[in-house]
XYZ file of N, CA and C in Angstrom:
477
model
N -3.718 -29.830 -92.411
C -2.389 -30.084 -92.715
C -1.334 -29.174 -92.305
N -1.683 -27.885 -92.785
C -0.866 -26.703 -92.529
C -0.693 -26.465 -91.077
N -1.823 -26.738 -90.263
C -1.775 -26.378 -88.911
C -1.020 -27.508 -88.071
N -0.848 -28.674 -88.583
C -0.111 -29.596 -87.945
C 1.374 -29.319 -88.248
N 1.740 -28.835 -89.434
C 3.072 -28.438 -89.735
C 3.507 -27.362 -89.009
N 2.662 -26.321 -88.836
C 3.091 -25.254 -87.957
C 3.218 -25.597 -86.557
N 2.565 -26.561 -85.903
C 2.629 -27.109 -84.623
C 3.902 -27.924 -84.447
N 4.156 -28.563 -85.469
C 5.228 -29.486 -85.465
C 6.535 -28.509 -85.566
N 6.536 -27.483 -86.238
C 7.746 -26.687 -86.350
C 7.813 -25.863 -85.104
N 6.845 -25.372 -84.440
C 6.825 -24.729 -83.219
C 7.371 -25.587 -82.049
N 6.973 -26.852 -82.122
C 7.397 -27.860 -81.176
C 8.951 -28.224 -81.419
N 9.372 -28.231 -82.589
C 10.859 -28.510 -82.926
C 11.690 -27.309 -82.446
N 11.099 -26.117 -82.828
C 12.021 -24.770 -82.290
C 12.064 -24.778 -80.890
N 10.883 -25.087 -80.145
C 10.949 -25.108 -78.842
C 11.815 -26.235 -78.150
N 11.926 -27.319 -78.794
C 12.896 -28.359 -78.428
C 14.357 -27.947 -78.505
N 14.585 -27.290 -79.655
C 15.914 -26.846 -80.018
C 16.467 -25.774 -78.934
N 15.376 -24.834 -78.694
C 15.878 -23.811 -77.637
C 16.111 -24.422 -76.340
N 15.244 -25.418 -75.896
C 15.359 -26.111 -74.641
C 16.866 -26.870 -74.577
N 17.143 -27.497 -75.775
C 18.461 -28.159 -75.837
C 19.641 -27.189 -75.616
N 19.565 -26.143 -76.337
C 20.613 -25.146 -76.142
C 20.785 -24.543 -74.663
N 19.563 -24.369 -73.977
C 19.736 -24.002 -72.720
C 20.172 -24.995 -71.817
N 19.668 -26.166 -71.959
C 20.229 -27.377 -71.079
C 21.688 -27.495 -71.399
N 22.196 -27.246 -72.500
C 23.558 -27.569 -72.922
C 24.412 -26.377 -72.239
N 24.057 -25.295 -72.103
C 24.630 -24.050 -71.436
C 24.601 -24.279 -70.020
N 23.429 -24.707 -69.418
C 23.388 -24.954 -68.041
C 24.518 -25.996 -67.643
N 24.543 -27.110 -68.301
C 25.540 -28.141 -68.016
C 26.930 -27.730 -68.158
N 27.113 -26.757 -69.278
C 28.489 -26.329 -69.311
C 28.824 -25.415 -68.150
N 27.903 -24.661 -67.779
C 28.210 -23.751 -66.519
C 28.441 -24.445 -65.180
N 27.688 -25.573 -65.035
C 27.863 -26.492 -63.929
C 29.266 -27.184 -64.094
N 29.621 -27.630 -65.165
C 30.968 -28.154 -65.348
C 31.951 -27.420 -65.053
N 32.006 -26.074 -65.444
C 32.957 -25.046 -65.116
C 33.052 -24.741 -63.600
N 31.727 -24.844 -63.062
C 31.805 -24.496 -61.634
C 32.509 -25.843 -60.821
N 32.159 -26.781 -61.243
C 32.803 -28.030 -60.567
C 34.275 -28.191 -60.779
N 34.755 -27.738 -62.010
C 36.102 -27.738 -62.378
C 36.814 -26.739 -61.498
N 36.280 -25.566 -61.305
C 36.777 -24.518 -60.562
C 37.025 -24.963 -59.127
N 36.045 -25.514 -58.482
C 35.967 -26.156 -57.186
C 36.888 -27.252 -57.099
N 37.109 -28.055 -58.023
C 38.111 -29.194 -57.919
C 39.564 -28.567 -57.870
N 39.734 -27.527 -58.740
C 41.008 -26.920 -58.906
C 41.398 -26.297 -57.441
N 40.389 -25.784 -56.845
C 40.593 -25.067 -55.569
C 40.888 -26.147 -54.510
N 40.094 -27.320 -54.509
C 40.390 -28.362 -53.583
C 41.814 -28.972 -53.852
N 42.100 -29.040 -55.036
C 43.552 -29.632 -55.324
C 44.586 -28.586 -54.852
N 44.477 -27.342 -55.181
C 45.429 -26.473 -54.645
C 45.550 -26.522 -52.976
N 44.332 -26.562 -52.352
C 44.293 -26.597 -50.986
C 45.061 -27.885 -50.498
N 44.898 -29.016 -51.088
C 45.475 -30.222 -50.666
C 46.959 -30.067 -50.830
N 47.440 -29.648 -52.040
C 48.757 -29.398 -52.167
C 49.492 -28.572 -51.150
N 48.784 -27.525 -50.731
C 49.468 -26.501 -49.749
C 49.519 -27.101 -48.364
N 48.402 -27.937 -48.065
C 48.388 -28.461 -46.690
C 49.472 -29.590 -46.650
N 49.491 -30.208 -47.745
C 50.398 -31.458 -47.836
C 51.841 -31.018 -47.599
N 52.186 -29.774 -48.367
C 53.446 -29.152 -48.206
C 53.717 -28.721 -46.907
N 52.766 -28.080 -46.152
C 52.917 -27.566 -44.840
C 53.158 -28.777 -43.931
N 52.535 -29.996 -44.146
C 52.917 -31.088 -43.284
C 54.214 -31.437 -43.568
N 54.764 -31.503 -44.752
C 56.139 -32.014 -45.055
C 57.110 -30.890 -44.295
N 56.804 -29.803 -44.192
C 57.646 -28.733 -43.734
C 57.638 -29.033 -42.099
N 56.578 -29.410 -41.459
C 56.531 -29.514 -40.174
C 57.220 -30.934 -39.799
N 57.126 -31.827 -40.812
C 57.855 -33.286 -40.578
C 59.310 -33.044 -40.591
N 59.729 -32.064 -41.155
C 61.125 -31.631 -41.440
C 61.684 -30.850 -40.169
N 60.718 -30.686 -39.238
C 61.088 -29.964 -38.029
C 61.162 -28.472 -38.315
N 60.578 -27.886 -39.234
C 60.458 -26.396 -39.706
C 59.106 -25.934 -39.485
N 59.029 -24.542 -39.454
C 57.793 -23.956 -39.207
C 57.634 -22.714 -39.974
N 56.257 -22.158 -40.035
C 55.950 -20.902 -40.824
C 56.703 -19.612 -40.071
N 57.067 -19.924 -38.827
C 57.698 -18.860 -38.099
C 59.148 -18.452 -38.598
N 59.674 -19.495 -39.451
C 61.043 -19.159 -40.257
C 60.764 -18.181 -41.067
N 59.630 -18.061 -41.857
C 59.361 -17.110 -42.803
C 59.386 -15.793 -42.284
N 58.479 -15.536 -41.285
C 58.315 -14.377 -40.622
C 59.703 -13.869 -39.906
N 60.491 -14.658 -39.378
C 61.649 -14.353 -38.682
C 62.642 -13.799 -39.928
N 62.616 -14.569 -40.970
C 63.653 -14.212 -42.159
C 63.141 -13.006 -42.751
N 61.829 -12.503 -42.706
C 61.372 -11.279 -43.328
C 61.503 -10.143 -42.150
N 61.886 -10.273 -40.927
C 61.834 -9.457 -40.035
C 60.443 -9.105 -39.319
N 59.618 -9.951 -39.425
C 58.288 -9.618 -38.851
C 58.171 -10.398 -37.512
N 57.683 -9.604 -36.555
C 57.456 -10.404 -35.236
C 56.125 -10.258 -34.689
N 55.373 -9.153 -35.305
C 53.950 -8.927 -34.891
C 53.162 -8.876 -36.170
N 52.338 -9.820 -36.349
C 51.424 -9.997 -37.560
C 49.953 -9.857 -37.217
N 49.156 -9.659 -38.371
C 47.683 -9.581 -38.209
C 47.378 -10.777 -39.257
N 46.230 -11.525 -38.904
C 45.710 -12.553 -39.990
C 44.258 -12.106 -40.476
N 44.135 -12.363 -41.723
C 42.712 -12.145 -42.456
C 42.258 -13.489 -42.648
N 40.942 -13.699 -42.216
C 40.347 -15.022 -42.525
C 40.323 -15.871 -41.155
N 39.327 -15.988 -40.440
C 39.210 -16.594 -39.199
C 38.754 -17.753 -39.378
N 39.256 -18.685 -40.198
C 38.787 -20.157 -40.286
C 39.858 -21.114 -39.811
N 39.764 -22.279 -40.174
C 40.724 -23.313 -39.867
C 42.123 -23.026 -40.136
N 42.407 -22.463 -41.365
C 43.869 -22.199 -41.618
C 44.459 -21.109 -40.558
N 43.541 -20.148 -40.245
C 44.080 -19.211 -39.144
C 44.405 -20.027 -37.917
N 43.515 -20.910 -37.523
C 43.720 -21.465 -36.394
C 45.012 -22.307 -36.249
N 45.173 -23.116 -37.638
C 46.469 -23.812 -37.721
C 47.834 -22.973 -37.563
N 47.731 -21.848 -38.298
C 48.670 -20.816 -38.156
C 49.061 -20.478 -36.754
N 47.789 -20.073 -36.158
C 48.108 -19.661 -34.595
C 48.690 -20.653 -33.815
N 48.158 -21.986 -33.960
C 48.826 -22.975 -33.079
C 50.264 -23.126 -33.431
N 50.703 -23.098 -34.671
C 52.012 -23.231 -35.085
C 52.818 -22.126 -34.704
N 52.421 -20.871 -34.581
C 53.195 -19.902 -34.162
C 53.274 -19.655 -32.637
N 52.432 -20.290 -31.901
C 52.410 -20.228 -30.448
C 53.733 -20.531 -29.903
N 54.290 -19.526 -29.084
C 55.573 -19.931 -28.280
C 56.841 -19.714 -29.435
N 56.681 -19.243 -30.707
C 57.718 -19.030 -31.584
C 58.212 -17.673 -31.494
N 57.676 -16.752 -30.873
C 58.145 -15.396 -30.664
C 57.373 -14.604 -31.899
N 56.728 -15.051 -32.595
C 55.838 -14.388 -33.684
C 54.528 -14.172 -33.061
N 54.036 -13.027 -32.798
C 52.795 -12.689 -32.169
C 51.668 -12.276 -33.087
N 50.604 -12.911 -33.017
C 49.442 -12.439 -33.902
C 48.805 -11.491 -33.030
N 48.833 -10.163 -33.576
C 48.151 -9.132 -32.758
C 46.745 -9.165 -32.725
N 46.086 -9.506 -34.039
C 44.702 -9.434 -34.163
C 44.321 -10.149 -35.476
N 43.148 -10.464 -35.499
C 42.539 -11.107 -36.770
C 41.505 -10.140 -37.601
N 41.294 -10.361 -38.707
C 40.277 -9.635 -39.556
C 39.271 -10.670 -40.283
N 37.941 -10.356 -40.213
C 37.034 -11.306 -40.997
C 35.917 -10.459 -41.478
N 35.304 -10.910 -42.646
C 34.123 -10.302 -43.237
C 33.057 -10.354 -42.254
N 32.871 -11.512 -41.628
C 31.760 -11.790 -40.666
C 32.311 -12.265 -39.386
N 32.565 -11.390 -38.493
C 33.177 -11.460 -37.254
C 32.100 -12.455 -36.363
N 30.949 -12.336 -36.639
C 29.973 -13.156 -35.712
C 30.054 -14.633 -35.920
N 30.446 -15.008 -37.154
C 30.776 -16.416 -37.352
C 32.093 -16.994 -37.310
N 33.039 -16.288 -36.857
C 34.278 -16.784 -36.800
C 34.511 -17.956 -35.868
N 35.521 -18.749 -36.263
C 35.742 -19.860 -35.471
C 37.242 -19.799 -35.015
N 37.754 -18.582 -35.014
C 39.178 -18.380 -34.584
C 39.414 -18.381 -33.167
N 40.701 -18.624 -32.915
C 41.104 -18.754 -31.495
C 41.958 -17.516 -31.277
N 41.834 -16.638 -32.201
C 42.614 -15.317 -32.056
C 41.752 -14.410 -31.217
N 42.340 -13.707 -30.287
C 41.594 -12.976 -29.205
C 40.828 -11.802 -29.731
N 41.631 -10.777 -30.515
C 40.972 -9.628 -31.005
C 40.725 -9.924 -32.546
N 39.391 -9.864 -32.878
C 39.019 -9.903 -34.299
C 38.110 -8.742 -34.708
N 38.734 -8.182 -35.769
C 37.951 -6.973 -36.242
C 37.178 -7.348 -37.545
N 36.170 -6.529 -37.888
C 35.564 -6.676 -39.314
C 36.242 -5.576 -40.119
N 35.998 -5.742 -41.388
C 36.816 -4.711 -42.393
C 36.080 -3.310 -42.263
N 34.801 -3.230 -41.712
C 34.376 -1.981 -41.461
C 34.860 -1.175 -40.284
N 35.691 -1.876 -39.484
C 36.230 -1.182 -38.209
C 37.594 -0.753 -38.722
N 38.063 0.332 -37.988
C 39.510 0.719 -38.163
C 40.411 -0.228 -37.546
N 41.471 -0.603 -38.339
C 42.329 -1.648 -38.034
C 43.510 -1.132 -37.445
N 44.050 -1.834 -36.263
C 45.365 -1.255 -35.762
C 46.483 -1.491 -36.550
N 47.574 -0.789 -36.410
C 48.818 -1.117 -37.310
C 49.300 -2.737 -37.154
N 49.815 -3.033 -38.098
C 50.515 -4.357 -38.095
C 51.826 -4.379 -38.996
N 52.665 -5.275 -38.798
C 54.003 -5.414 -39.640
C 53.591 -5.917 -40.957
N 52.613 -6.909 -40.840
C 52.367 -7.523 -42.106
C 50.928 -8.172 -41.848
N 50.012 -8.257 -42.760
C 48.879 -9.005 -42.933
C 48.914 -10.308 -43.766
N 48.449 -11.333 -43.123
C 48.449 -12.664 -43.719
C 47.132 -13.035 -44.104
N 46.901 -13.190 -45.403
C 45.446 -13.731 -45.832
C 45.437 -15.046 -45.940
N 44.577 -15.715 -45.099
C 44.639 -17.268 -45.071
C 43.649 -17.805 -46.083
N 42.571 -17.050 -46.705
C 41.959 -17.578 -47.761
C 42.533 -17.193 -49.098
N 43.795 -17.828 -49.306
C 44.578 -17.404 -50.325
C 44.007 -17.555 -51.763
N 43.058 -18.347 -51.923
C 42.294 -18.457 -53.175
C 41.582 -17.277 -53.634
N 41.276 -16.387 -52.625
C 40.661 -15.078 -52.857
C 41.430 -14.006 -52.542
N 42.832 -14.222 -52.746
C 43.923 -13.177 -52.248
C 43.820 -11.908 -52.946
N 43.711 -11.748 -54.208
C 43.596 -10.527 -55.026
C 42.470 -9.605 -54.486
N 41.253 -10.211 -54.401
C 40.240 -9.413 -54.052
C 40.259 -8.777 -52.518
N 40.686 -9.714 -51.723
C 40.897 -9.497 -50.364
C 42.062 -8.367 -49.987
N 43.068 -8.647 -50.862
C 44.182 -7.712 -50.745
C 43.651 -6.406 -51.158
N 42.856 -6.220 -52.255
C 42.390 -4.810 -52.665
C 41.681 -4.195 -51.616
N 40.770 -5.116 -50.897
C 39.874 -4.517 -49.798
C 40.792 -3.957 -48.553
N 41.974 -4.680 -48.374
C 42.766 -4.371 -47.155
C 43.683 -3.146 -47.370
N 44.160 -3.035 -48.553
C 45.018 -1.851 -49.083
C 44.401 -0.557 -48.659
N 43.070 -0.577 -48.661
C 42.399 0.622 -48.401
C 42.186 0.798 -46.879
N 42.612 -0.069 -46.093
C 42.437 -0.117 -44.617
C 43.717 -0.035 -43.778
N 44.788 -0.715 -44.356
C 45.906 -0.811 -43.702
C 47.333 -0.267 -44.353
N 48.224 -0.026 -43.713
C 49.476 0.576 -44.489
C 50.605 -0.531 -44.073
N 50.696 -1.682 -44.610
C 51.666 -2.683 -44.429
C 51.392 -3.632 -45.605
N 52.537 -4.493 -45.734
C 52.509 -5.545 -46.721
C 51.258 -6.538 -46.431
N 50.826 -7.052 -47.540
C 49.686 -8.016 -47.445
C 50.177 -9.210 -48.149
N 50.322 -10.322 -47.569
C 50.775 -11.568 -48.275
C 49.853 -12.764 -47.926
N 49.868 -13.728 -48.852
C 48.978 -14.671 -48.631
C 49.610 -15.924 -47.853
N 48.922 -16.730 -47.055
C 49.462 -17.924 -46.340
C 49.944 -18.759 -47.364
N 49.593 -18.909 -48.538
C 50.289 -19.688 -49.674
C 51.679 -19.299 -49.837
N 51.871 -18.037 -49.916
C 53.279 -17.612 -50.025
C 54.197 -17.877 -48.923
N 53.739 -17.766 -47.778
C 54.457 -18.100 -46.466
C 54.828 -19.608 -46.586
N 53.776 -20.450 -46.705
C 54.051 -21.891 -46.654
C 54.932 -22.404 -47.780
N 54.867 -21.942 -49.050
C 55.813 -22.483 -50.108
C 57.017 -21.775 -49.970
N 57.230 -20.701 -49.197
C 58.496 -20.020 -48.856
C 59.430 -20.666 -47.818
N 58.870 -21.612 -47.012
C 59.515 -22.225 -45.956
C 60.239 -23.424 -46.651
């Protein structure tokens, strides 16, 4: 009888611990999904605004012209960098070079692309296209360059 009681208590304790661990795991998964959902929602809103700006006949080039920038560098060689490059083509705003953590996997159409480990040429301003990681990237870049670092998000919402 005593042995059954001990086994039942051990089983109940194990079940309780498993329930707590499963609950924590689900909570962490839910937090990760919410963070990803928020990121995608922000991305949608930014791209939607960018399209609105374009439909009004305006461009991100206006931001750079108003700020007095004619030669820029771009961090993050993904789709957003390509869209920015396409929009700035023929505008008088020159993208001198790009920077990416993994130069070998870049899909950029920007000719000169550097890694963070390389010495970076001077630039008037560095535009960070992965705006959701702006603070971390900005901290990395401040050690490498001596120019303002801005996010693509700031550029688009300022037009």
